[in-house]
């Protein structure tokens, strides 16, 4: 199980306030759903995220989406979870500020009220578009992937407003928002409320920083010895 998967499972295990559910759902459906006339379809590979979305929709709209579980054998065997919403689609999309009168609404900052709603929106976005590398495998890297440039720009501005320094890059006709700072990635994990993942990340970060410091000191000592020998 990857570090991203563990992080998302921990995020989904935490209870949130009802007002935060709407912001989280708004991000999830906006960036991950297939929206057709009278139907919203969401596909997940992570069972915890699927349960979270099902629970939020039921709590916010008193409606239980239809669940389909399929086994996918391409490359490696895994289960995918499909949530289909056949009723209340107009009510849901308008309440989440996604569609109105069959037109997609541009995401606007005023839709997000207090800081808790902003955090919930970023958290929901991470659950469906985000990933973070395991700190033991190489460099520090957290990213969000979008198919639309305007969505990426909006999220980048939102993160900057929350004091995160993010950058936008294009790759394979997709738009990435990424962060390389270990401190900022740690702050984001803390913001998501994932304490176990945070402790793991910080333990690895402290170990790596200490190891790098020891290596630098050793290199300096060797360089000084070489200079002394030459002298």
Short mmCIF file of C-alpha atoms in Angstrom, two decimals:
data_model
loop_
_atom_site.label_atom_id
_atom_site.label_comp_id
_atom_site.label_asym_id
_atom_site.label_seq_id
_atom_site.Cartn_x
_atom_site.Cartn_y
_atom_site.Cartn_z
CA UNK A 1 0.00 0.00 0.00
CA UNK A 2 1.42 3.36 -1.01
CA UNK A 3 1.89 6.31 1.33
CA UNK A 4 -0.80 8.25 -0.61
CA UNK A 5 -3.30 5.43 -0.13
CA UNK A 6 -2.60 5.23 3.60
CA UNK A 7 -2.92 9.01 3.90
CA UNK A 8 -6.25 9.06 2.08
CA UNK A 9 -7.59 6.20 4.20
CA UNK A 10 -6.63 8.07 7.36
CA UNK A 11 -8.25 11.27 6.08
CA UNK A 12 -11.47 9.38 5.34
CA UNK A 13 -11.53 7.83 8.82
CA UNK A 14 -11.90 11.25 10.47
CA UNK A 15 -15.35 12.73 11.08
CA UNK A 16 -16.05 16.24 9.78
CA UNK A 17 -18.71 18.89 10.32
CA UNK A 18 -21.72 19.03 8.02
CA UNK A 19 -20.72 22.41 6.55
CA UNK A 20 -17.35 20.94 5.59
CA UNK A 21 -19.06 18.01 3.87
CA UNK A 22 -20.59 20.34 1.26
CA UNK A 23 -17.21 21.93 0.43
CA UNK A 24 -15.51 18.54 0.25
CA UNK A 25 -18.24 17.12 -1.99
CA UNK A 26 -18.12 20.19 -4.21
CA UNK A 27 -14.46 19.55 -4.97
CA UNK A 28 -14.88 15.79 -5.40
CA UNK A 29 -17.79 16.00 -7.83
CA UNK A 30 -16.39 19.01 -9.70
CA UNK A 31 -13.02 17.40 -10.41
CA UNK A 32 -13.82 13.68 -10.56
CA UNK A 33 -17.44 13.11 -11.61
CA UNK A 34 -18.89 12.39 -15.02
CA UNK A 35 -22.02 14.55 -15.26
CA UNK A 36 -24.72 13.71 -17.76
CA UNK A 37 -28.39 14.57 -17.93
CA UNK A 38 -30.06 13.26 -14.76
CA UNK A 39 -27.01 11.24 -13.70
CA UNK A 40 -23.75 11.81 -11.83
CA UNK A 41 -21.14 9.03 -11.91
CA UNK A 42 -18.09 8.76 -9.67
CA UNK A 43 -15.42 6.06 -10.00
CA UNK A 44 -12.94 5.28 -7.23
CA UNK A 45 -10.12 2.80 -6.74
CA UNK A 46 -9.90 3.55 -3.03
CA UNK A 47 -12.69 1.92 -1.01
CA UNK A 48 -12.26 4.41 1.85
CA UNK A 49 -12.81 7.40 -0.46
CA UNK A 50 -15.89 5.71 -1.98
CA UNK A 51 -17.35 5.14 1.51
CA UNK A 52 -16.59 8.73 2.48
CA UNK A 53 -18.38 10.16 -0.57
CA UNK A 54 -21.36 7.82 -0.10
CA UNK A 55 -21.64 8.85 3.54
CA UNK A 56 -21.35 12.59 2.76
CA UNK A 57 -24.01 12.47 0.02
CA UNK A 58 -26.38 10.53 2.26
CA UNK A 59 -25.84 12.94 5.15
CA UNK A 60 -26.11 16.15 3.09
CA UNK A 61 -28.93 15.23 0.70
CA UNK A 62 -30.70 12.31 2.39
CA UNK A 63 -29.99 10.21 -0.69
CA UNK A 64 -28.08 6.94 -1.08
CA UNK A 65 -26.18 6.61 -4.37
CA UNK A 66 -26.32 3.33 -6.28
CA UNK A 67 -23.10 1.35 -5.72
CA UNK A 68 -21.44 -0.93 -8.29
CA UNK A 69 -18.28 -2.93 -7.49
CA UNK A 70 -16.25 -4.26 -10.41
CA UNK A 71 -13.11 -6.34 -10.60
CA UNK A 72 -10.52 -4.92 -12.95
CA UNK A 73 -7.87 -7.35 -14.16
CA UNK A 74 -5.91 -5.08 -16.48
CA UNK A 75 -2.25 -4.83 -15.41
CA UNK A 76 -3.08 -5.94 -11.87
CA UNK A 77 -6.23 -7.24 -10.25
CA UNK A 78 -8.11 -4.61 -8.25
CA UNK A 79 -11.61 -3.52 -7.40
CA UNK A 80 -13.14 -0.29 -8.55
CA UNK A 81 -16.15 1.34 -6.90
CA UNK A 82 -18.75 3.19 -8.95
CA UNK A 83 -21.29 5.53 -7.34
CA UNK A 84 -24.25 6.56 -9.50
CA UNK A 85 -26.65 9.35 -8.57
CA UNK A 86 -29.90 9.12 -10.54
CA UNK A 87 -32.15 11.37 -8.45
CA UNK A 88 -31.78 14.85 -7.00
CA UNK A 89 -28.98 15.59 -9.48
CA UNK A 90 -30.11 19.16 -10.13
CA UNK A 91 -30.49 19.88 -6.42
CA UNK A 92 -27.06 18.41 -5.65
CA UNK A 93 -25.23 20.24 -8.43
CA UNK A 94 -26.82 23.60 -7.64
CA UNK A 95 -26.26 23.24 -3.89
CA UNK A 96 -22.58 22.44 -4.52
CA UNK A 97 -22.23 25.42 -6.92
CA UNK A 98 -21.21 23.22 -9.87
CA UNK A 99 -24.09 23.48 -12.34
CA UNK A 100 -27.07 25.77 -12.70
CA UNK A 101 -29.59 25.68 -15.55
CA UNK A 102 -27.42 22.97 -17.19
CA UNK A 103 -24.40 25.29 -17.34
CA UNK A 104 -21.18 24.66 -15.48
CA UNK A 105 -20.40 27.40 -12.99
CA UNK A 106 -16.89 28.77 -12.69
CA UNK A 107 -15.50 28.12 -9.24
CA UNK A 108 -15.35 31.34 -7.24
CA UNK A 109 -13.64 32.15 -3.96
CA UNK A 110 -16.86 33.50 -2.40
CA UNK A 111 -18.40 30.02 -2.57
CA UNK A 112 -15.98 29.07 0.21
CA UNK A 113 -16.78 30.90 3.41
CA UNK A 114 -14.63 30.35 6.48
CA UNK A 115 -11.16 28.72 6.59
CA UNK A 116 -12.67 25.34 7.51
CA UNK A 117 -14.54 25.28 4.19
CA UNK A 118 -11.34 26.13 2.34
CA UNK A 119 -9.52 23.28 4.07
CA UNK A 120 -12.40 20.90 3.27
CA UNK A 121 -12.31 21.92 -0.41
CA UNK A 122 -8.55 21.34 -0.66
CA UNK A 123 -8.94 18.05 1.22
CA UNK A 124 -11.68 16.86 -1.14
CA UNK A 125 -9.54 17.85 -4.12
CA UNK A 126 -6.63 15.86 -2.76
CA UNK A 127 -8.78 12.75 -2.27
CA UNK A 128 -9.59 12.57 -6.00
CA UNK A 129 -6.72 14.34 -7.78
CA UNK A 130 -3.83 14.37 -5.32
CA UNK A 131 -0.87 12.18 -4.45
CA UNK A 132 2.24 12.47 -2.29
CA UNK A 133 5.44 10.47 -2.64
CA UNK A 134 6.69 8.27 0.16
CA UNK A 135 9.45 10.31 1.85
CA UNK A 136 11.67 7.20 2.08
CA UNK A 137 11.80 6.64 -1.69
CA UNK A 138 13.39 9.87 -2.91
CA UNK A 139 12.61 13.56 -3.02
CA UNK A 140 9.61 15.21 -1.38
CA UNK A 141 6.75 15.70 -3.82
CA UNK A 142 3.02 16.43 -3.49
CA UNK A 143 0.83 17.11 -6.51
CA UNK A 144 -2.71 17.70 -7.75
CA UNK A 145 -3.62 16.76 -11.33
CA UNK A 146 -6.31 18.56 -13.35
CA UNK A 147 -7.61 18.22 -16.90
CA UNK A 148 -8.58 21.90 -17.08
CA UNK A 149 -6.12 24.79 -16.79
CA UNK A 150 -8.64 27.11 -15.12
CA UNK A 151 -9.24 24.53 -12.38
CA UNK A 152 -5.49 24.30 -11.82
CA UNK A 153 -5.16 28.09 -11.65
CA UNK A 154 -8.01 28.37 -9.18
CA UNK A 155 -6.51 25.72 -6.91
CA UNK A 156 -3.07 27.32 -7.16
CA UNK A 157 -4.50 30.69 -6.06
CA UNK A 158 -6.39 29.02 -3.23
CA UNK A 159 -3.24 27.30 -1.98
CA UNK A 160 -1.31 30.56 -2.19
CA UNK A 161 -4.02 32.24 -0.14
CA UNK A 162 -3.46 29.49 2.44
CA UNK A 163 0.30 30.27 2.41
CA UNK A 164 1.40 27.26 0.35
CA UNK A 165 3.96 27.88 -2.37
CA UNK A 166 2.81 25.78 -5.33
CA UNK A 167 3.75 25.74 -9.01
CA UNK A 168 1.84 24.74 -12.18
CA UNK A 169 3.28 22.48 -14.87
CA UNK A 170 1.82 20.77 -17.95
CA UNK A 171 2.35 17.06 -18.58
CA UNK A 172 0.58 14.76 -21.05
CA UNK A 173 -2.22 17.30 -21.64
CA UNK A 174 -2.78 17.52 -17.90
CA UNK A 175 -2.03 20.37 -15.51
CA UNK A 176 -0.11 19.68 -12.32
CA UNK A 177 0.07 21.73 -9.18
CA UNK A 178 3.06 20.53 -7.24
CA UNK A 179 4.99 21.26 -4.05
CA UNK A 180 8.56 20.20 -3.26
CA UNK A 181 9.07 21.76 0.18
CA UNK A 182 9.10 19.09 2.90
CA UNK A 183 7.91 21.66 5.47
CA UNK A 184 4.91 22.70 3.38
CA UNK A 185 3.99 19.09 2.58
CA UNK A 186 4.15 18.36 6.31
CA UNK A 187 1.93 21.38 7.01
CA UNK A 188 -0.62 20.16 4.46
CA UNK A 189 -0.75 16.67 5.98
CA UNK A 190 -1.23 18.32 9.38
CA UNK A 191 -4.01 20.49 7.90
CA UNK A 192 -5.78 17.32 6.72
CA UNK A 193 -5.76 16.02 10.30
CA UNK A 194 -3.87 12.81 9.44
CA UNK A 195 -1.74 12.53 12.60
CA UNK A 196 -0.34 9.03 11.97
CA UNK A 197 0.79 9.94 8.45
CA UNK A 198 2.24 13.17 9.80
CA UNK A 199 4.30 11.37 12.46
CA UNK A 200 5.62 8.94 9.84
CA UNK A 201 6.50 11.77 7.45
CA UNK A 202 8.22 13.79 10.19
CA UNK A 203 10.21 10.79 11.46
CA UNK A 204 11.56 10.13 7.97
CA UNK A 205 12.24 13.83 7.39
CA UNK A 206 14.21 14.19 10.65
CA UNK A 207 16.23 11.06 9.87
CA UNK A 208 17.04 12.26 6.35
CA UNK A 209 17.96 15.77 7.52
CA UNK A 210 20.26 14.32 10.19
CA UNK A 211 21.86 11.93 7.68
CA UNK A 212 22.44 14.77 5.20
CA UNK A 213 24.01 16.92 7.92
CA UNK A 214 26.39 14.10 8.92
CA UNK A 215 27.35 13.57 5.27
CA UNK A 216 28.07 17.27 4.80
CA UNK A 217 30.25 17.33 7.93
CA UNK A 218 32.15 14.25 6.74
CA UNK A 219 32.70 15.83 3.32
CA UNK A 220 34.00 19.01 4.92
CA UNK A 221 36.36 17.04 7.15
CA UNK A 222 37.71 15.05 4.20
CA UNK A 223 38.20 18.25 2.18
CA UNK A 224 40.09 19.87 5.07
CA UNK A 225 42.32 16.78 5.45
CA UNK A 226 43.14 16.89 1.72
CA UNK A 227 44.07 20.58 1.97
CA UNK A 228 46.26 19.88 4.99
CA UNK A 229 47.99 17.02 3.18
CA UNK A 230 48.69 19.21 0.14
CA UNK A 231 50.06 21.96 2.37
#
